[in-house]
């Protein structure tokens, strides 16, 4: 029995008449819908297969992505170690360059001090000798800048 056979025939076209109602529902909707579901069974099976394929593909994609992420992290850790070593070498090189500059500056200052000290040496030696001689024999030097009681032009 078709779904259309379930409804009683109603009046012909024209003024409104009584509505069509089911004549009998002895077999129930399950029997009526069985052929529809049977016709859809192949489509449902194909859809289930597609869902299973998609699920499997998604699991493979996730596994591949996890492997790739682990490789990226591993490479990042290796690169970080290399970069740390490069940075340490750069800092050490800069410190060595700065130390070399400071050492050269200290050498130049020492050379300048030595040169100025050597330039003053004869005058200091003369003064020390004159002072020692004056202390040993006050009359030996005579009047002069180192003799006792001598006043320099700026003294009163």
C-alpha positions as MATLAB code, in Angstrom:
seq = 'XXXXXXXXXXXXXXXXXXXXXXXXXXXXXXXXXXXXXXXXXXXXXXXXXXXXXXXXXXXXXXXXXXXXXXXXXXXXXXXXXXXXXXXXXXXXXXXXXXXXXXXXXXXXXXXXXXXXXXXXXXXXXXXXXXXXXXXXXXXXXXXXXXXXXXXXXXXX';
ca = [
       0.000    0.000    0.000;
       1.379    3.369   -0.931;
       1.331    6.368    1.320;
      -1.311    7.950   -0.880;
      -3.625    4.962   -0.453;
      -3.785    5.661    3.263;
      -5.874    8.774    2.753;
      -9.563    8.536    1.925;
     -10.596   10.169   -1.220;
     -12.141   13.532   -0.620;
     -14.380   15.690   -2.697;
     -13.458   17.048   -6.053;
     -12.051   20.485   -6.525;
     -14.411   23.201   -5.589;
     -15.707   24.500   -2.339;
     -14.035   23.333    0.830;
     -14.965   19.875    1.894;
     -13.979   17.492    4.646;
     -10.220   17.022    5.134;
      -8.611   13.742    4.187;
      -7.633   11.607    7.141;
      -5.751    8.338    7.341;
      -8.007    5.443    6.538;
      -6.089    2.843    8.478;
      -2.741    2.743   10.271;
      -2.590   -0.970   10.812;
       0.920   -1.577    9.532;
       2.507    1.496   11.165;
       5.119    3.963    9.973;
       7.984    1.455   10.292;
       6.606   -0.634    7.459;
       5.999    2.448    5.342;
       9.509    3.820    5.922;
      11.359    0.505    5.515;
      11.693    0.876    1.721;
      12.964    4.472    2.155;
      15.610    3.409    4.662;
      16.509    0.410    2.504;
      17.058    2.744   -0.448;
      19.263    4.968    1.735;
      21.286    2.079    3.205;
      23.994    2.290    0.529;
      24.292    6.062    1.020;
      24.471    5.648    4.800;
      27.218    3.018    4.383;
      29.157    5.313    2.045;
      28.794    8.183    4.517;
      30.025    5.979    7.367;
      33.004    4.938    5.232;
      33.742    8.611    4.463;
      33.553    9.493    8.159;
      35.902    6.606    9.015;
      38.302    7.699    6.252;
      38.183   11.297    7.477;
      38.785   10.187   11.072;
      41.768    8.050    9.989;
      43.136   10.884    7.852;
      42.746   13.322   10.750;
      44.590   10.945   13.093;
      47.414   10.621   10.542;
      47.540   14.418   10.141;
      47.704   14.888   13.919;
      50.477   12.277   14.224;
      52.408   13.935   11.379;
      51.926   17.374   12.962;
      53.155   16.084   16.344;
      56.235   14.577   14.699;
      56.886   17.819   12.845;
      56.408   19.874   16.032;
      58.840   17.615   17.910;
      61.395   18.034   15.109;
      60.959   21.823   15.173;
      61.411   21.892   18.966;
      64.483   19.686   18.740;
      65.999   21.868   16.025;
      65.137   24.964   18.058;
      66.968   23.560   21.080;
      70.005   22.790   18.924;
      69.882   26.247   17.352;
      69.545   27.854   20.787;
      72.719   26.101   21.940;
      74.580   27.246   18.845;
      73.323   30.814   19.270;
      74.331   30.811   22.947;
      77.815   29.673   21.971;
      78.012   32.384   19.289;
      76.842   35.032   21.762;
      79.373   33.873   24.356;
      82.154   33.978   21.759;
      81.072   37.462   20.667;
      81.026   38.720   24.271;
      84.427   37.144   24.912;
      85.844   38.678   21.723;
      84.477   42.122   22.616;
      85.896   41.823   26.141;
      89.278   40.786   24.727;
      89.243   43.747   22.345;
      88.351   46.086   25.196;
      91.108   44.571   27.351;
      93.600   45.031   24.516;
      92.551   48.682   24.139;
      92.885   49.272   27.893;
      96.282   47.563   27.926;
      97.499   49.711   25.038;
      96.214   52.851   26.765;
      97.985   51.823   29.993;
     101.213   51.200   28.065;
     100.978   54.641   26.472;
     100.340   56.277   29.850;
     103.246   54.362   31.400;
     105.520   55.406   28.533;
     104.441   59.043   28.946;
     105.077   58.896   32.703;
     108.448   57.268   32.158;
     109.360   59.895   29.582;
     108.310   62.782   31.824;
     110.081   61.161   34.776;
     113.253   60.766   32.746;
     113.010   64.397   31.639;
     112.813   65.536   35.275;
     115.527   63.158   36.450;
     118.616   65.385   35.841;
     117.086   68.330   37.722;
     115.991   66.110   40.622;
     119.397   64.423   40.786;
     121.141   67.820   40.805;
     118.846   69.057   43.575;
     119.394   65.916   45.673;
     123.161   66.111   45.237;
     123.236   69.828   46.074;
     121.054   69.244   49.146;
     123.298   66.436   50.349;
     126.449   68.435   49.739;
     124.983   71.458   51.498;
     124.071   69.306   54.470;
     127.594   67.879   54.633;
     129.456   71.146   54.070;
     127.321   74.305   54.260;
     130.001   76.705   53.002;
     131.024   74.580   50.046;
     128.271   75.677   47.702;
     128.273   79.372   48.506;
     125.273   81.560   47.951;
     122.844   79.927   45.629;
     119.387   78.553   45.425;
     120.252   75.575   47.609;
     122.378   77.309   50.210;
     120.831   77.738   53.663;
     119.065   81.025   54.145;
     118.621   81.620   50.420;
     115.212   82.995   49.546;
     113.677   82.504   46.178;
     112.252   85.590   44.427;
     108.678   84.685   45.450;
     109.528   84.239   49.176;
     109.422   87.059   51.778;
];
